[in-house]
Amino acid sequence: MRILVVEDEPRLLKNLARALREEGYAVDTAEDGEDGLFKAINYDYDAIVLDVMLPRLDGWDILTGLRKTKKTPVLMLTARDATADRVRGLDGGADDYLVKPFDLAELFARVRALIRRSAGQARPNLELGDVEIDPRARVVTRSGQTVPLTAREYAILEYLALHQGEVISRSELYEHLFDENDDTLSNLLDVHVYSLRKKLGRELIATRRGQGYCISPET
Ligand code: CA
């Protein structure tokens, strides 16, 4: 999952990006509204964490610009006691908000919920036959037994499972799993998918030649 964080306070931005990366997300950052809007429109993020007060364009301008073309879930960061800000944000197309200062555990939970809901999933865990994914703990079990996955394998599986029934192209996977700073060539999708099939069953992930990968809901 790839997240954009738009925040002009350098220390908070750095801490948020680091904490989200430690949670396994690919994270892009923007320090002003102009850069934030550019990235929000030009990349397909799974969620955007958006500060309200920003230089150049503020959070509402970004929302307005973004909502002309995209449904990307947005979590707004607002100041304490600024009820009007929260109302304006939600009415302007934000999906949720968090009041500063906030607890990281709550931010993570809200981001997980936004990503889950925007993919049309109501339940916290993802079930694929005998395979179950717990996105809170980032743990995968098969027939009740924990299956150790690498961070890359987990990210690929979670994305495909969240969008089960859809054929996901390789470029979509790349865009959602790797951030703007990730130029490593360890991103060989085929290798990770091969390993996932070995660990979780060959039939779990189907390859649609020339199109991409797919996890069927009836798996
Ligand atoms: Ca700010």
Coordinates of N, CA and C and ligand atoms in Angstrom, one line a residue:
M1 N 0.8 -1.2 0.0 CA 0.0 0.0 0.0 C 0.9 1.2 0.0
R2 N 0.5 2.2 -0.8 CA 1.3 3.4 -0.9 C 0.5 4.6 -0.4
I3 N 1.2 5.4 0.4 CA 0.5 6.5 1.1 C 1.2 7.8 0.8
L4 N 0.5 8.9 0.6 CA 1.1 10.2 0.5 C 0.8 11.0 1.8
V5 N 1.9 11.6 2.3 CA 1.7 12.4 3.5 C 2.0 13.9 3.1
V6 N 1.1 14.8 3.3 CA 1.3 16.2 3.0 C 1.3 16.9 4.3
E7 N 2.4 17.5 4.7 CA 2.6 18.1 6.0 C 3.8 19.0 5.9
D8 N 3.6 20.3 6.4 CA 4.7 21.3 6.2 C 5.6 21.3 7.4
E9 N 5.2 20.7 8.5 CA 6.1 20.7 9.7 C 7.1 19.6 9.6
P10 N 8.4 20.0 9.3 CA 9.4 19.0 8.9 C 9.5 17.8 9.9
R11 N 9.5 18.1 11.2 CA 9.7 17.0 12.1 C 8.6 16.0 12.1
L12 N 7.4 16.6 12.1 CA 6.2 15.7 12.0 C 6.1 14.9 10.7
L13 N 6.5 15.6 9.6 CA 6.5 14.9 8.3 C 7.4 13.7 8.4
K14 N 8.6 13.9 8.9 CA 9.7 12.9 8.9 C 9.2 11.7 9.8
N15 N 8.7 12.1 11.0 CA 8.2 11.1 11.9 C 7.1 10.2 11.4
L16 N 6.1 10.9 10.7 CA 5.0 10.2 10.1 C 5.5 9.3 9.0
A17 N 6.3 9.8 8.2 CA 6.8 8.9 7.1 C 7.5 7.7 7.6
R18 N 8.4 7.9 8.6 CA 9.2 6.8 9.1 C 8.2 5.8 9.8
A19 N 7.3 6.3 10.6 CA 6.4 5.4 11.3 C 5.5 4.6 10.3
L20 N 5.1 5.2 9.3 CA 4.2 4.5 8.3 C 5.1 3.5 7.5
R21 N 6.3 3.8 7.2 CA 7.2 2.9 6.6 C 7.5 1.7 7.5
E22 N 7.6 1.9 8.8 CA 7.8 0.8 9.7 C 6.6 -0.1 9.7
E23 N 5.4 0.5 9.4 CA 4.2 -0.3 9.4 C 4.1 -1.0 8.0
G24 N 5.0 -0.8 7.2 CA 5.0 -1.6 5.9 C 4.5 -0.8 4.7
Y25 N 4.2 0.4 4.9 CA 3.6 1.2 3.7 C 4.8 1.8 2.9
A26 N 4.5 1.9 1.6 CA 5.4 2.7 0.8 C 4.9 4.2 1.0
V27 N 5.8 5.1 1.2 CA 5.4 6.5 1.6 C 6.0 7.5 0.7
D28 N 5.2 8.4 0.1 CA 5.7 9.6 -0.5 C 5.4 10.8 0.4
T29 N 6.2 11.8 0.3 CA 5.9 13.0 1.1 C 5.8 14.3 0.3
A30 N 5.1 15.3 0.8 CA 5.1 16.6 0.2 C 5.1 17.6 1.3
E31 N 5.9 18.7 1.2 CA 6.0 19.7 2.2 C 5.1 20.9 2.0
D32 N 4.6 21.0 0.8 CA 3.7 22.2 0.6 C 2.5 21.7 -0.3
G33 N 1.5 22.5 -0.4 CA 0.2 22.2 -1.0 C 0.4 21.9 -2.5
E34 N 1.2 22.7 -3.1 CA 1.4 22.5 -4.6 C 1.9 21.1 -4.9
D35 N 3.0 20.8 -4.3 CA 3.6 19.5 -4.5 C 2.6 18.4 -4.1
G36 N 1.9 18.6 -3.0 CA 0.9 17.6 -2.5 C -0.2 17.4 -3.6
L37 N -0.7 18.4 -4.1 CA -1.8 18.3 -5.1 C -1.2 17.6 -6.4
F38 N 0.0 18.0 -6.8 CA 0.6 17.4 -8.0 C 0.7 15.9 -7.8
K39 N 1.2 15.5 -6.6 CA 1.4 14.0 -6.4 C 0.1 13.3 -6.3
A40 N -0.8 13.9 -5.5 CA -2.1 13.3 -5.3 C -2.9 13.0 -6.6
I41 N -2.7 13.9 -7.6 CA -3.4 13.8 -8.8 C -2.6 12.8 -9.8
N42 N -1.3 12.8 -9.7 CA -0.5 12.1 -10.7 C -0.2 10.7 -10.3
Y43 N -0.3 10.3 -9.0 CA -0.1 9.0 -8.6 C -1.3 8.4 -8.0
D44 N -1.4 7.0 -8.0 CA -2.6 6.4 -7.4 C -2.2 5.9 -6.0
Y45 N -2.5 6.7 -5.0 CA -2.3 6.3 -3.7 C -3.4 5.5 -3.1
D46 N -3.1 4.7 -2.1 CA -4.1 3.9 -1.4 C -4.8 4.8 -0.3
A47 N -4.1 5.8 0.2 CA -4.6 6.8 1.1 C -3.7 8.0 1.1
I48 N -4.3 9.2 1.5 CA -3.5 10.4 1.7 C -3.8 11.0 3.1
V49 N -2.7 11.3 3.8 CA -2.8 12.0 5.1 C -2.5 13.4 4.8
L50 N -3.5 14.3 5.1 CA -3.4 15.6 4.6 C -3.6 16.7 5.7
D51 N -2.5 17.5 5.9 CA -2.6 18.6 6.9 C -3.5 19.7 6.3
V52 N -4.1 20.5 7.1 CA -5.0 21.5 6.6 C -4.2 22.8 6.3
M53 N -3.5 23.3 7.3 CA -2.7 24.5 7.0 C -1.4 24.2 6.4
L54 N -1.3 24.6 5.1 CA -0.1 24.4 4.3 C 0.3 25.6 3.5
P55 N 1.6 25.8 3.2 CA 1.9 26.9 2.3 C 1.5 26.6 0.9
R56 N 1.4 27.6 0.1 CA 1.0 27.6 -1.3 C -0.5 27.2 -1.6
L57 N -0.8 26.0 -1.3 CA -2.2 25.6 -1.4 C -2.5 24.9 0.0
D58 N -3.7 25.2 0.5 CA -4.0 24.6 1.8 C -4.7 23.2 1.5
G59 N -5.0 22.5 2.6 CA -5.6 21.2 2.5 C -6.9 21.2 1.8
W60 N -7.7 22.3 1.9 CA -9.0 22.3 1.3 C -8.9 22.5 -0.2
D61 N -7.9 23.3 -0.6 CA -7.6 23.4 -2.1 C -7.2 22.1 -2.7
I62 N -6.4 21.4 -1.9 CA -6.0 20.1 -2.4 C -7.2 19.1 -2.6
L63 N -8.0 19.1 -1.6 CA -9.2 18.3 -1.6 C -10.1 18.6 -2.8
T64 N -10.3 19.9 -3.0 CA -11.1 20.4 -4.1 C -10.5 19.9 -5.5
G65 N -9.2 20.1 -5.6 CA -8.5 19.7 -6.8 C -8.6 18.2 -7.1
L66 N -8.3 17.5 -6.0 CA -8.3 16.0 -6.1 C -9.6 15.4 -6.4
R67 N -10.7 15.9 -5.8 CA -12.0 15.3 -5.9 C -12.6 15.6 -7.3
K68 N -12.0 16.4 -8.1 CA -12.5 16.6 -9.5 C -12.3 15.3 -10.3
T69 N -11.2 14.6 -9.9 CA -10.9 13.4 -10.7 C -10.7 12.1 -9.9
K70 N -10.4 12.2 -8.6 CA -10.1 11.0 -7.9 C -10.8 10.7 -6.6
K71 N -10.9 9.4 -6.3 CA -11.6 9.0 -5.0 C -10.7 8.6 -3.9
T72 N -9.4 8.8 -4.1 CA -8.4 8.4 -3.1 C -8.9 8.8 -1.7
P73 N -8.9 7.8 -0.8 CA -9.3 8.1 0.6 C -8.4 9.2 1.3
V74 N -9.0 10.2 1.9 CA -8.2 11.2 2.5 C -8.5 11.3 4.0
L75 N -7.4 11.3 4.8 CA -7.5 11.5 6.3 C -6.9 12.9 6.5
M76 N -7.7 13.8 7.1 CA -7.2 15.2 7.3 C -6.7 15.3 8.7
L77 N -5.6 16.1 8.9 CA -5.1 16.4 10.2 C -5.5 17.8 10.5
T78 N -6.3 18.0 11.6 CA -6.8 19.3 11.9 C -6.3 19.7 13.3
A79 N -6.5 21.1 13.5 CA -6.1 21.6 14.9 C -7.1 21.3 15.9
R80 N -6.7 21.2 17.1 CA -7.7 21.1 18.2 C -8.7 22.3 18.2
D81 N -9.9 22.0 18.6 CA -10.9 23.0 18.7 C -11.3 23.6 17.4
A82 N -10.9 23.1 16.3 CA -11.2 23.6 15.0 C -12.4 22.8 14.4
T83 N -13.5 22.8 15.1 CA -14.7 22.1 14.6 C -15.0 22.5 13.1
A84 N -15.0 23.8 12.9 CA -15.4 24.3 11.6 C -14.4 23.7 10.5
D85 N -13.1 23.5 10.8 CA -12.2 22.9 9.9 C -12.6 21.5 9.6
R86 N -13.0 20.7 10.6 CA -13.4 19.3 10.4 C -14.6 19.2 9.5
V87 N -15.6 20.1 9.8 CA -16.8 20.0 9.1 C -16.5 20.4 7.6
R88 N -15.7 21.4 7.4 CA -15.4 21.8 6.0 C -14.6 20.7 5.3
G89 N -13.8 20.1 6.0 CA -13.0 19.0 5.4 C -13.9 17.8 5.0
L90 N -14.8 17.4 5.9 CA -15.6 16.2 5.6 C -16.6 16.6 4.5
D91 N -17.2 17.8 4.5 CA -18.1 18.3 3.5 C -17.3 18.4 2.1
G92 N -16.1 18.7 2.2 CA -15.3 18.9 1.0 C -14.7 17.7 0.4
G93 N -15.1 16.5 1.0 CA -14.6 15.3 0.4 C -13.6 14.5 1.1
A94 N -13.2 14.9 2.3 CA -12.3 14.1 3.2 C -13.1 12.9 3.7
D95 N -12.4 11.8 4.0 CA -13.1 10.6 4.4 C -13.1 10.5 6.0
D96 N -12.1 11.1 6.6 CA -11.9 11.0 8.0 C -11.0 12.1 8.5
Y97 N -10.9 12.4 9.8 CA -10.0 13.4 10.2 C -9.4 12.9 11.6
L98 N -8.3 13.6 11.9 CA -7.6 13.3 13.2 C -7.2 14.6 13.7
V99 N -7.4 14.8 15.0 CA -7.0 16.1 15.7 C -5.6 16.1 16.2
K100 N -4.8 17.1 15.8 CA -3.4 17.2 16.4 C -3.5 17.6 17.8
P101 N -2.6 17.2 18.7 CA -1.7 16.1 18.4 C -2.4 14.7 18.6
F102 N -2.0 13.7 17.8 CA -2.7 12.5 17.8 C -1.7 11.3 18.1
D103 N -2.3 10.2 18.4 CA -1.6 9.0 18.8 C -1.3 8.2 17.5
L104 N -0.1 7.8 17.3 CA 0.2 7.1 16.0 C -0.6 5.8 15.8
A105 N -0.9 5.1 17.0 CA -1.7 3.9 16.8 C -3.1 4.2 16.3
E106 N -3.6 5.4 16.6 CA -4.9 5.8 16.1 C -4.8 6.1 14.6
L107 N -3.8 6.8 14.2 CA -3.5 7.1 12.8 C -3.5 5.9 12.0
F108 N -2.7 4.9 12.5 CA -2.6 3.6 11.7 C -3.9 3.0 11.6
A109 N -4.7 2.9 12.6 CA -6.0 2.3 12.6 C -7.0 3.0 11.6
R110 N -6.9 4.3 11.6 CA -7.8 5.0 10.7 C -7.4 4.8 9.2
V111 N -6.1 4.8 9.0 CA -5.6 4.6 7.6 C -6.0 3.2 7.2
R112 N -5.8 2.2 8.1 CA -6.2 0.8 7.7 C -7.7 0.8 7.3
A113 N -8.5 1.4 8.2 CA -9.9 1.4 7.9 C -10.3 2.1 6.6
L114 N -9.6 3.2 6.3 CA -9.9 3.9 5.1 C -9.6 3.1 3.9
I115 N -8.4 2.4 3.9 CA -8.0 1.6 2.8 C -8.9 0.4 2.6
R116 N -9.3 -0.2 3.7 CA -10.2 -1.3 3.7 C -11.6 -0.9 3.1
R117 N -12.1 0.2 3.6 CA -13.5 0.6 3.1 C -13.4 1.0 1.6
S118 N -12.3 1.7 1.2 CA -12.3 2.1 -0.2 C -12.2 0.9 -1.1
A119 N -11.7 -0.2 -0.6 CA -11.6 -1.4 -1.4 C -12.9 -2.2 -1.3
G120 N -13.9 -1.7 -0.5 CA -15.2 -2.4 -0.4 C -15.2 -3.5 0.6
Q121 N -14.2 -3.6 1.5 CA -14.1 -4.6 2.5 C -14.6 -4.0 3.8
A122 N -15.5 -4.7 4.5 CA -16.0 -4.2 5.8 C -15.2 -4.9 6.9
R123 N -14.9 -6.2 6.7 CA -14.2 -6.9 7.8 C -12.7 -6.6 7.9
P124 N -12.2 -6.6 9.1 CA -10.8 -6.2 9.3 C -9.8 -7.3 8.7
N125 N -10.2 -8.6 8.8 CA -9.3 -9.6 8.3 C -9.8 -10.0 6.9
L126 N -8.8 -10.4 6.0 CA -9.1 -10.8 4.7 C -9.0 -12.4 4.6
E127 N -10.0 -13.0 4.1 CA -10.0 -14.5 4.1 C -10.0 -14.9 2.6
L128 N -9.1 -15.9 2.3 CA -9.0 -16.5 1.0 C -8.9 -18.0 1.2
G129 N -10.1 -18.6 1.2 CA -10.1 -20.0 1.5 C -9.5 -20.3 2.9
D130 N -8.4 -21.2 2.9 CA -7.8 -21.5 4.2 C -6.7 -20.5 4.6
V131 N -6.5 -19.5 3.7 CA -5.5 -18.4 4.0 C -6.2 -17.2 4.6
E132 N -5.7 -16.7 5.8 CA -6.3 -15.5 6.4 C -5.2 -14.5 6.6
I133 N -5.6 -13.2 6.3 CA -4.6 -12.1 6.5 C -5.1 -11.2 7.5
D134 N -4.3 -10.9 8.5 CA -4.6 -9.9 9.5 C -3.8 -8.6 9.3
P135 N -4.4 -7.6 8.7 CA -3.6 -6.4 8.4 C -3.1 -5.6 9.6
R136 N -3.8 -5.8 10.7 CA -3.3 -5.1 11.9 C -2.0 -5.6 12.4
A137 N -1.9 -6.9 12.4 CA -0.6 -7.5 12.9 C 0.3 -7.8 11.7
R138 N -0.2 -7.7 10.5 CA 0.6 -8.1 9.3 C 1.0 -9.5 9.4
V139 N 0.0 -10.4 9.8 CA 0.3 -11.8 9.9 C -0.6 -12.6 9.0
V140 N 0.0 -13.6 8.4 CA -0.8 -14.5 7.5 C -0.8 -15.9 8.0
T141 N -2.0 -16.5 8.0 CA -2.0 -17.9 8.5 C -2.6 -18.7 7.4
R142 N -2.3 -20.0 7.4 CA -2.9 -21.0 6.4 C -3.3 -22.1 7.3
S143 N -4.6 -22.4 7.2 CA -5.2 -23.5 8.1 C -4.8 -23.3 9.6
G144 N -4.8 -22.0 10.0 CA -4.5 -21.7 11.4 C -3.0 -21.6 11.7
Q145 N -2.1 -22.0 10.8 CA -0.7 -21.9 11.1 C -0.1 -20.7 10.5
T146 N 0.7 -20.0 11.3 CA 1.4 -18.7 10.8 C 2.3 -19.1 9.7
V147 N 2.2 -18.3 8.6 CA 3.2 -18.5 7.5 C 4.1 -17.2 7.4
P148 N 5.4 -17.4 7.6 CA 6.3 -16.2 7.6 C 6.4 -15.7 6.2
L149 N 6.2 -14.4 6.0 CA 6.4 -13.8 4.7 C 7.4 -12.7 4.8
T150 N 8.1 -12.4 3.7 CA 8.9 -11.2 3.7 C 8.0 -10.0 3.5
A151 N 8.5 -8.8 3.8 CA 7.7 -7.6 3.7 C 7.1 -7.4 2.3
R152 N 7.9 -7.7 1.3 CA 7.5 -7.6 -0.1 C 6.4 -8.6 -0.4
E153 N 6.6 -9.8 0.0 CA 5.5 -10.8 -0.2 C 4.2 -10.4 0.5
Y154 N 4.3 -9.9 1.7 CA 3.1 -9.5 2.4 C 2.4 -8.4 1.7
A155 N 3.2 -7.4 1.2 CA 2.6 -6.3 0.6 C 1.9 -6.7 -0.7
I156 N 2.5 -7.6 -1.5 CA 1.8 -8.0 -2.7 C 0.5 -8.8 -2.4
L157 N 0.6 -9.7 -1.4 CA -0.5 -10.5 -1.1 C -1.7 -9.7 -0.6
E158 N -1.3 -8.7 0.3 CA -2.4 -7.9 0.9 C -3.1 -7.1 -0.2
Y159 N -2.3 -6.5 -1.1 CA -2.9 -5.7 -2.2 C -3.8 -6.5 -3.1
L160 N -3.3 -7.7 -3.5 CA -4.2 -8.6 -4.3 C -5.4 -9.1 -3.6
A161 N -5.3 -9.4 -2.3 CA -6.4 -9.9 -1.5 C -7.4 -8.8 -1.3
L162 N -7.0 -7.5 -1.1 CA -7.9 -6.4 -0.9 C -8.7 -6.2 -2.2
H163 N -8.1 -6.5 -3.3 CA -8.7 -6.3 -4.6 C -9.1 -7.6 -5.3
Q164 N -9.4 -8.6 -4.5 CA -9.7 -9.9 -5.0 C -10.8 -9.8 -6.0
G165 N -10.7 -10.7 -7.1 CA -11.7 -10.7 -8.1 C -11.3 -9.7 -9.3
E166 N -10.3 -8.8 -9.0 CA -9.8 -7.9 -10.1 C -8.5 -8.4 -10.6
V167 N -8.3 -8.2 -11.9 CA -7.0 -8.5 -12.4 C -6.1 -7.2 -12.2
I168 N -5.0 -7.4 -11.5 CA -4.1 -6.3 -11.1 C -2.9 -6.4 -12.0
S169 N -2.7 -5.3 -12.8 CA -1.5 -5.3 -13.7 C -0.2 -5.2 -12.9
R170 N 0.9 -5.5 -13.6 CA 2.2 -5.4 -12.9 C 2.5 -4.0 -12.6
S171 N 2.1 -3.1 -13.5 CA 2.4 -1.7 -13.3 C 1.6 -1.1 -12.1
E172 N 0.4 -1.6 -12.0 CA -0.4 -1.1 -10.8 C 0.2 -1.6 -9.5
L173 N 0.7 -2.9 -9.5 CA 1.3 -3.4 -8.3 C 2.6 -2.6 -8.0
Y174 N 3.4 -2.3 -9.0 CA 4.6 -1.5 -8.8 C 4.2 -0.1 -8.2
E175 N 3.2 0.5 -8.7 CA 2.8 1.8 -8.3 C 2.3 1.8 -6.8
H176 N 1.7 0.7 -6.4 CA 1.1 0.7 -5.1 C 2.1 0.2 -4.0
L177 N 3.1 -0.5 -4.5 CA 4.0 -1.1 -3.5 C 5.3 -0.4 -3.3
F178 N 5.7 0.4 -4.2 CA 7.0 1.0 -4.1 C 6.9 2.6 -4.1
D179 N 7.6 3.2 -3.2 CA 7.5 4.7 -3.2 C 8.5 5.4 -4.1
E180 N 8.4 6.7 -4.1 CA 9.2 7.5 -5.1 C 10.7 7.4 -4.9
N181 N 11.1 6.9 -3.7 CA 12.5 6.8 -3.5 C 13.0 5.4 -3.7
D182 N 12.1 4.5 -4.0 CA 12.5 3.1 -4.1 C 13.0 2.7 -5.5
D183 N 14.3 2.7 -5.7 CA 14.9 2.4 -7.0 C 15.6 1.0 -7.0
T184 N 15.4 0.3 -5.9 CA 16.1 -1.0 -5.9 C 15.5 -1.9 -7.0
L185 N 16.4 -2.9 -7.4 CA 15.9 -3.8 -8.4 C 15.5 -5.1 -7.8
S186 N 15.3 -5.1 -6.4 CA 14.8 -6.3 -5.8 C 13.3 -6.4 -5.9
N187 N 12.8 -5.6 -6.8 CA 11.3 -5.6 -7.0 C 10.8 -6.6 -7.9
L188 N 11.5 -7.7 -8.1 CA 11.1 -8.6 -9.1 C 9.8 -9.3 -8.7
L189 N 8.7 -8.9 -9.3 CA 7.4 -9.4 -8.9 C 7.3 -10.9 -9.1
D190 N 7.8 -11.4 -10.2 CA 7.6 -12.9 -10.4 C 8.3 -13.7 -9.3
V191 N 9.4 -13.3 -8.8 CA 10.1 -14.0 -7.8 C 9.3 -14.0 -6.5
H192 N 8.7 -12.9 -6.2 CA 7.9 -12.8 -5.0 C 6.6 -13.6 -5.1
V193 N 6.0 -13.6 -6.3 CA 4.8 -14.3 -6.5 C 5.0 -15.8 -6.5
Y194 N 6.2 -16.2 -7.0 CA 6.6 -17.6 -7.0 C 6.7 -18.1 -5.6
S195 N 7.3 -17.3 -4.8 CA 7.6 -17.6 -3.4 C 6.2 -17.7 -2.6
L196 N 5.3 -16.7 -2.9 CA 4.0 -16.7 -2.2 C 3.2 -18.0 -2.6
R197 N 3.3 -18.4 -3.8 CA 2.6 -19.7 -4.2 C 3.2 -20.9 -3.5
K198 N 4.5 -20.9 -3.3 CA 5.2 -22.0 -2.7 C 4.7 -22.1 -1.2
K199 N 4.5 -20.9 -0.6 CA 4.2 -20.9 0.8 C 2.7 -21.0 1.1
L200 N 1.9 -20.6 0.1 CA 0.4 -20.5 0.4 C -0.4 -21.3 -0.6
G201 N 0.2 -22.0 -1.5 CA -0.6 -22.9 -2.4 C -0.5 -22.3 -3.8
R202 N -0.3 -23.2 -4.8 CA -0.1 -22.7 -6.1 C -1.3 -22.0 -6.7
E203 N -2.5 -22.5 -6.3 CA -3.7 -22.0 -6.9 C -4.1 -20.6 -6.4
L204 N -3.5 -20.1 -5.3 CA -3.9 -18.9 -4.7 C -3.9 -17.7 -5.7
I205 N -2.8 -17.5 -6.3 CA -2.6 -16.3 -7.2 C -2.6 -16.8 -8.7
A206 N -3.5 -16.3 -9.5 CA -3.5 -16.7 -10.9 C -2.7 -15.7 -11.7
T207 N -2.0 -16.1 -12.7 CA -1.4 -15.2 -13.6 C -2.3 -15.1 -14.9
R208 N -2.6 -13.9 -15.2 CA -3.4 -13.7 -16.4 C -2.4 -13.1 -17.4
R209 N -2.0 -14.0 -18.4 CA -0.9 -13.6 -19.3 C -1.2 -12.3 -20.0
G210 N -0.2 -11.4 -19.9 CA -0.3 -10.1 -20.6 C -1.2 -9.1 -19.9
Q211 N -1.8 -9.6 -18.7 CA -2.7 -8.6 -18.0 C -2.2 -8.4 -16.6
G212 N -1.8 -9.5 -15.9 CA -1.4 -9.3 -14.5 C -1.7 -10.5 -13.6
Y213 N -2.0 -10.2 -12.4 CA -2.2 -11.2 -11.4 C -3.6 -11.1 -10.8
C214 N -4.2 -12.2 -10.3 CA -5.5 -12.1 -9.8 C -5.7 -13.2 -8.7
I215 N -6.4 -12.7 -7.6 CA -6.8 -13.7 -6.6 C -8.3 -13.7 -6.7
S216 N -8.9 -15.0 -6.9 CA -10.3 -15.1 -7.1 C -11.0 -15.1 -5.8
P217 N -12.1 -14.5 -5.6 CA -12.8 -14.4 -4.4 C -13.2 -15.8 -3.9
E218 N -13.4 -16.8 -4.8 CA -13.9 -18.1 -4.4 C -12.7 -19.0 -4.1
T219 N -11.5 -18.5 -4.0 CA -10.3 -19.3 -3.8 C -10.5 -20.1 -2.5
Ligands
CA1 CA 0.6 22.8 8.8

